[in-house]
Coordinates of C-alpha atoms and ligand atoms in Angstrom, one line a residue:
M1 CA 19.8 54.2 -25.3
P2 CA 22.0 52.4 -23.2
E3 CA 20.8 49.0 -21.7
L4 CA 21.4 47.2 -19.1
P5 CA 24.7 45.4 -20.6
E6 CA 26.2 49.4 -21.0
V7 CA 24.7 50.3 -17.6
E8 CA 26.5 47.4 -16.0
T9 CA 29.7 48.2 -17.7
V10 CA 29.7 52.1 -16.3
R11 CA 28.6 50.7 -13.1
R12 CA 31.6 48.2 -12.8
G13 CA 34.0 50.9 -14.4
L14 CA 32.8 53.3 -11.3
V15 CA 33.7 51.0 -8.7
P16 CA 37.1 51.1 -8.1
G17 CA 36.9 54.9 -9.5
V18 CA 34.8 56.4 -6.5
T19 CA 34.3 54.1 -4.0
G20 CA 35.5 55.1 -0.4
R21 CA 36.5 58.7 -1.8
T22 CA 35.6 61.9 0.1
I23 CA 34.0 64.7 -2.0
S24 CA 36.1 68.3 -2.1
G25 CA 34.5 70.3 -4.6
V26 CA 32.1 70.0 -7.4
A27 CA 31.4 72.2 -10.1
V28 CA 28.3 72.5 -12.7
L29 CA 29.6 73.7 -15.8
H30 CA 26.1 73.7 -17.6
P31 CA 22.8 73.5 -15.1
R32 CA 20.8 71.2 -17.4
P33 CA 22.1 68.0 -16.2
V34 CA 21.1 69.4 -12.6
R35 CA 17.9 70.7 -13.6
R36 CA 16.2 67.7 -11.0
H37 CA 17.9 69.4 -7.8
L38 CA 15.5 72.0 -7.6
P39 CA 17.5 74.7 -5.3
G40 CA 19.9 74.9 -8.1
P41 CA 23.5 74.1 -9.2
D42 CA 25.6 75.9 -6.4
H43 CA 22.9 73.7 -4.0
F44 CA 24.3 70.9 -5.7
A45 CA 27.8 71.3 -5.6
A46 CA 27.2 72.0 -1.5
A47 CA 25.5 69.4 -1.0
L48 CA 27.5 66.6 -2.6
T49 CA 31.2 68.6 -0.8
G50 CA 32.0 66.6 2.1
R51 CA 30.5 63.1 1.1
T52 CA 32.3 59.7 0.6
F53 CA 31.0 57.3 -1.8
A54 CA 30.1 53.7 -1.3
E55 CA 30.2 51.2 -3.9
P56 CA 27.9 52.4 -7.1
R57 CA 24.3 49.8 -7.5
R58 CA 22.4 49.4 -10.1
R59 CA 18.9 48.2 -10.9
G60 CA 17.6 47.8 -14.6
K61 CA 19.2 50.6 -16.4
Y62 CA 19.7 53.1 -13.5
L63 CA 22.7 53.6 -11.5
W64 CA 23.5 55.4 -8.3
L65 CA 26.3 56.2 -6.5
P66 CA 25.2 55.4 -2.9
F67 CA 27.2 58.1 0.0
T68 CA 28.2 56.1 3.2
D69 CA 25.6 58.6 5.3
G70 CA 22.5 57.1 3.5
D71 CA 21.8 59.1 0.3
A72 CA 22.5 58.7 -3.0
L73 CA 24.0 60.6 -6.3
L74 CA 20.9 59.2 -9.1
A75 CA 22.6 59.3 -12.9
H76 CA 20.3 59.4 -15.3
L77 CA 22.4 58.3 -18.0
G78 CA 19.5 59.3 -20.7
M79 CA 20.7 58.9 -24.1
S80 CA 23.9 60.2 -24.3
G81 CA 25.3 60.6 -20.7
Q82 CA 29.2 59.2 -20.3
F83 CA 31.2 58.9 -17.2
R84 CA 35.2 59.9 -17.4
L85 CA 37.6 59.4 -14.6
D86 CA 41.1 61.8 -15.4
Q87 CA 43.5 63.7 -14.1
P88 CA 42.7 67.0 -12.8
G89 CA 43.8 69.7 -15.4
A90 CA 43.9 67.1 -18.5
P91 CA 41.5 68.6 -21.6
L92 CA 37.8 68.3 -21.0
V93 CA 36.2 66.5 -24.1
P94 CA 33.6 68.5 -25.5
N95 CA 29.6 68.2 -24.2
T96 CA 31.7 67.7 -20.2
R97 CA 28.4 69.5 -17.8
V98 CA 29.8 68.0 -14.1
L99 CA 33.5 68.0 -12.5
V100 CA 33.6 65.9 -9.0
D101 CA 37.0 66.6 -7.1
F102 CA 38.3 64.4 -4.3
D103 CA 40.3 65.6 -1.4
D104 CA 43.2 62.8 -2.6
G105 CA 43.4 65.2 -5.1
G106 CA 43.9 61.7 -7.7
Q107 CA 41.1 61.2 -10.8
Q108 CA 38.7 63.5 -11.5
L109 CA 35.4 62.1 -11.9
R110 CA 33.2 63.8 -15.3
F111 CA 29.8 63.8 -16.2
V112 CA 29.2 64.4 -19.9
D113 CA 26.3 64.5 -21.8
Q114 CA 25.9 65.5 -25.7
R115 CA 21.6 65.8 -25.6
M116 CA 21.8 66.3 -22.1
F117 CA 18.2 64.5 -21.3
G118 CA 20.2 62.4 -18.6
G119 CA 21.3 64.1 -15.3
L120 CA 22.5 63.8 -11.9
S121 CA 20.8 64.2 -8.1
L122 CA 20.4 63.9 -5.0
S123 CA 18.5 60.9 -3.6
P124 CA 18.0 61.4 0.3
D125 CA 17.8 58.1 2.0
G126 CA 18.9 56.7 -1.4
A127 CA 21.8 54.4 -0.8
E128 CA 19.9 51.1 -0.6
L129 CA 17.4 51.9 -3.1
P130 CA 16.4 55.6 -4.3
A131 CA 12.6 55.9 -4.2
E132 CA 13.2 57.1 -7.7
V133 CA 13.8 53.5 -8.7
A134 CA 12.0 51.6 -5.8
H135 CA 9.0 51.3 -8.8
I136 CA 11.4 48.8 -11.6
A137 CA 11.3 45.7 -11.0
L138 CA 14.7 43.1 -10.5
D139 CA 16.6 43.3 -13.4
P140 CA 18.2 39.3 -14.4
F141 CA 21.3 39.9 -12.8
D142 CA 19.9 40.6 -9.0
P143 CA 20.2 37.5 -7.1
E144 CA 17.1 38.0 -5.7
F145 CA 15.7 37.6 -9.4
D146 CA 13.6 34.3 -9.7
P147 CA 12.4 33.2 -13.3
H148 CA 9.8 31.3 -12.2
E149 CA 8.1 33.9 -10.6
V150 CA 8.2 36.6 -13.3
V151 CA 7.1 33.9 -15.6
A152 CA 4.6 32.9 -13.7
R153 CA 3.5 36.7 -13.1
L154 CA 4.3 36.5 -17.2
R155 CA 1.4 34.3 -17.9
R156 CA -1.3 36.3 -16.3
K157 CA -0.7 39.3 -18.4
R158 CA -3.3 40.0 -21.4
T159 CA -0.5 40.8 -23.9
G160 CA 2.4 40.1 -26.3
V161 CA 5.6 38.2 -25.0
K162 CA 7.6 41.6 -26.3
R163 CA 5.7 43.7 -24.8
A164 CA 5.5 41.8 -21.4
L165 CA 9.8 41.4 -21.6
L166 CA 9.4 45.7 -22.0
D167 CA 7.5 46.0 -19.4
Q168 CA 9.9 47.5 -16.0
Q169 CA 7.1 46.2 -13.9
L170 CA 7.8 43.2 -14.4
V171 CA 11.3 42.9 -15.3
S172 CA 13.6 45.3 -15.5
G173 CA 16.5 46.5 -17.5
I174 CA 15.8 44.5 -20.9
G175 CA 15.9 46.5 -24.0
N176 CA 14.9 47.1 -27.8
I177 CA 17.9 45.2 -28.1
Y178 CA 17.9 42.7 -26.1
A179 CA 14.2 41.4 -26.3
D180 CA 14.8 40.7 -29.7
E181 CA 18.0 38.8 -29.0
A182 CA 16.0 36.9 -26.7
L183 CA 13.4 35.9 -28.6
W184 CA 15.4 35.0 -31.7
R185 CA 17.5 32.6 -29.2
A186 CA 14.2 31.0 -27.7
R187 CA 12.5 30.5 -31.3
T188 CA 9.5 33.1 -30.6
H189 CA 7.2 35.6 -32.6
Y190 CA 7.3 38.8 -30.7
A191 CA 3.4 38.8 -30.9
R192 CA 3.0 35.8 -29.0
A193 CA 0.3 36.2 -26.5
T194 CA 1.5 35.7 -22.7
A195 CA -1.9 33.9 -21.5
T196 CA -1.3 31.1 -23.8
I197 CA 2.7 30.7 -23.5
P198 CA 3.8 27.1 -22.3
T199 CA 5.8 27.8 -18.9
A200 CA 8.9 26.2 -20.4
R201 CA 8.7 28.4 -23.5
A202 CA 8.3 31.5 -21.2
L203 CA 11.1 30.3 -18.8
E204 CA 13.0 29.7 -22.3
V205 CA 12.3 33.2 -23.1
V206 CA 13.3 34.9 -19.7
L207 CA 16.6 32.9 -19.3
A208 CA 17.8 33.7 -22.8
A209 CA 17.2 37.5 -22.1
R210 CA 20.2 36.9 -19.2
E211 CA 21.8 35.3 -21.4
V212 CA 22.4 37.3 -24.2
M213 CA 22.8 40.6 -21.8
A214 CA 25.5 39.0 -20.0
T215 CA 27.7 37.8 -23.9
A216 CA 26.7 41.6 -24.2
L217 CA 27.9 42.4 -20.7
A218 CA 31.4 40.1 -20.9
R219 CA 32.3 42.2 -24.5
G220 CA 31.7 46.0 -23.3
G221 CA 28.0 46.5 -24.3
T222 CA 26.7 47.5 -27.3
S223 CA 27.2 50.8 -29.1
F224 CA 25.1 51.8 -32.2
D225 CA 25.9 55.8 -32.6
A226 CA 29.3 55.8 -30.6
L227 CA 27.8 58.1 -27.6
Y228 CA 28.3 55.8 -25.4
V229 CA 31.8 55.0 -24.2
D230 CA 32.6 53.6 -20.5
V231 CA 34.5 55.4 -18.3
N232 CA 38.0 54.8 -19.7
G233 CA 36.6 56.1 -23.8
S234 CA 36.4 53.3 -25.5
S235 CA 33.6 52.3 -27.0
G236 CA 31.4 48.8 -26.1
Y237 CA 31.4 47.0 -29.9
F238 CA 28.8 44.1 -29.5
D239 CA 26.9 45.2 -32.7
R240 CA 28.5 42.7 -34.9
S241 CA 27.5 39.9 -32.4
L242 CA 23.2 40.9 -33.2
A243 CA 21.3 38.0 -34.5
V244 CA 18.9 40.1 -35.6
Y245 CA 18.4 43.1 -33.9
G246 CA 19.3 46.0 -37.0
Q247 CA 20.0 42.8 -39.1
E248 CA 17.2 43.3 -41.9
G249 CA 17.7 41.4 -44.7
R250 CA 20.8 39.4 -43.9
P251 CA 20.8 36.0 -42.9
C252 CA 19.5 34.5 -39.4
P253 CA 23.1 33.1 -38.0
R254 CA 20.6 29.5 -37.5
C255 CA 18.8 28.7 -40.9
G256 CA 19.9 31.5 -43.4
S257 CA 16.0 32.9 -43.9
P258 CA 16.4 36.4 -44.5
V259 CA 15.7 38.6 -40.9
R260 CA 12.0 40.9 -41.2
R261 CA 12.1 44.2 -39.3
E262 CA 8.9 44.4 -38.4
P263 CA 6.8 48.1 -37.5
F264 CA 6.3 47.6 -33.5
M265 CA 5.2 50.2 -30.8
N266 CA 6.4 52.6 -33.2
R267 CA 9.6 51.3 -32.9
S268 CA 10.9 48.0 -34.7
A269 CA 10.6 44.5 -34.4
F270 CA 13.5 42.0 -35.4
R271 CA 12.8 38.6 -36.3
C272 CA 13.5 35.4 -38.4
P273 CA 10.3 34.4 -40.5
R274 CA 11.2 30.8 -40.4
C275 CA 12.6 30.4 -36.9
Q276 CA 10.3 32.5 -34.8
R277 CA 6.7 31.8 -37.1
T278 CA 3.8 34.3 -36.9
P279 CA 1.2 33.4 -34.2
H280 CA -1.6 31.2 -34.8
G281 CA -5.4 32.1 -32.7
S282 CA -4.3 35.2 -30.4
S283 CA -1.4 37.6 -30.9
Y284 CA -0.8 41.0 -30.2
A285 CA 1.0 42.3 -33.2
G286 CA 2.6 46.4 -32.5
Ligands
LIG1 ZN1 16.3 31.8 -38.6

């Protein structure tokens, strides 16, 4: 699943590739990725043609390509969705699903998706903020993001700190990988109760999440299964820089203790047993 840095990498790649360009035609090669457009693939293609893209936007893991007329094309990357920009007529990579041509005859926008959990849909009036995204909280990179306000709301919850970080209505864009990395940086156990965590510690966790995602972004995102690539087709590679996520048994980069993997919400939590000690009193395990 792509996390915020991966999605932002894709967005940044799309900005110079689509902004200000007018669609001259759309070819839907497989109907599944446009299944959310209920009138069907032909209608989808016709509905996009003639529109001009404004600058692509993002909130959390949600990406949308606004049109200058106020509507937007919402992109669900799912598990394996990718965009590519290729010359028209260049060979298609496997699993290419949708082709978008422009009236300037330049690079073609291609949506590629192996597993097809993702897709594209038209969001009426969605240019500023699609209705599908409106319930999602601001992410740590949003200029209006206020870490103090997020900490205040986090501390009113009756849950564990990692669960709170993953709650997209509290703060968006933090997934399993960056939650574990942020908690490690802030020396905090994932099950630490939000109601009793000191404000300063909670702030440290939230700021660490922003920091670790900014680092990932600077490196082009994290890639584990090679399904994710940016718009130019190169894989992100941040996995070697992860301190605890996926590092079971390897030494903690800070103290050398072997990293532990523990069951959490049907997935895993990775932590250093010395830097992130089990909390006393109330805690919320997975
Ligand atoms: Zn440690």
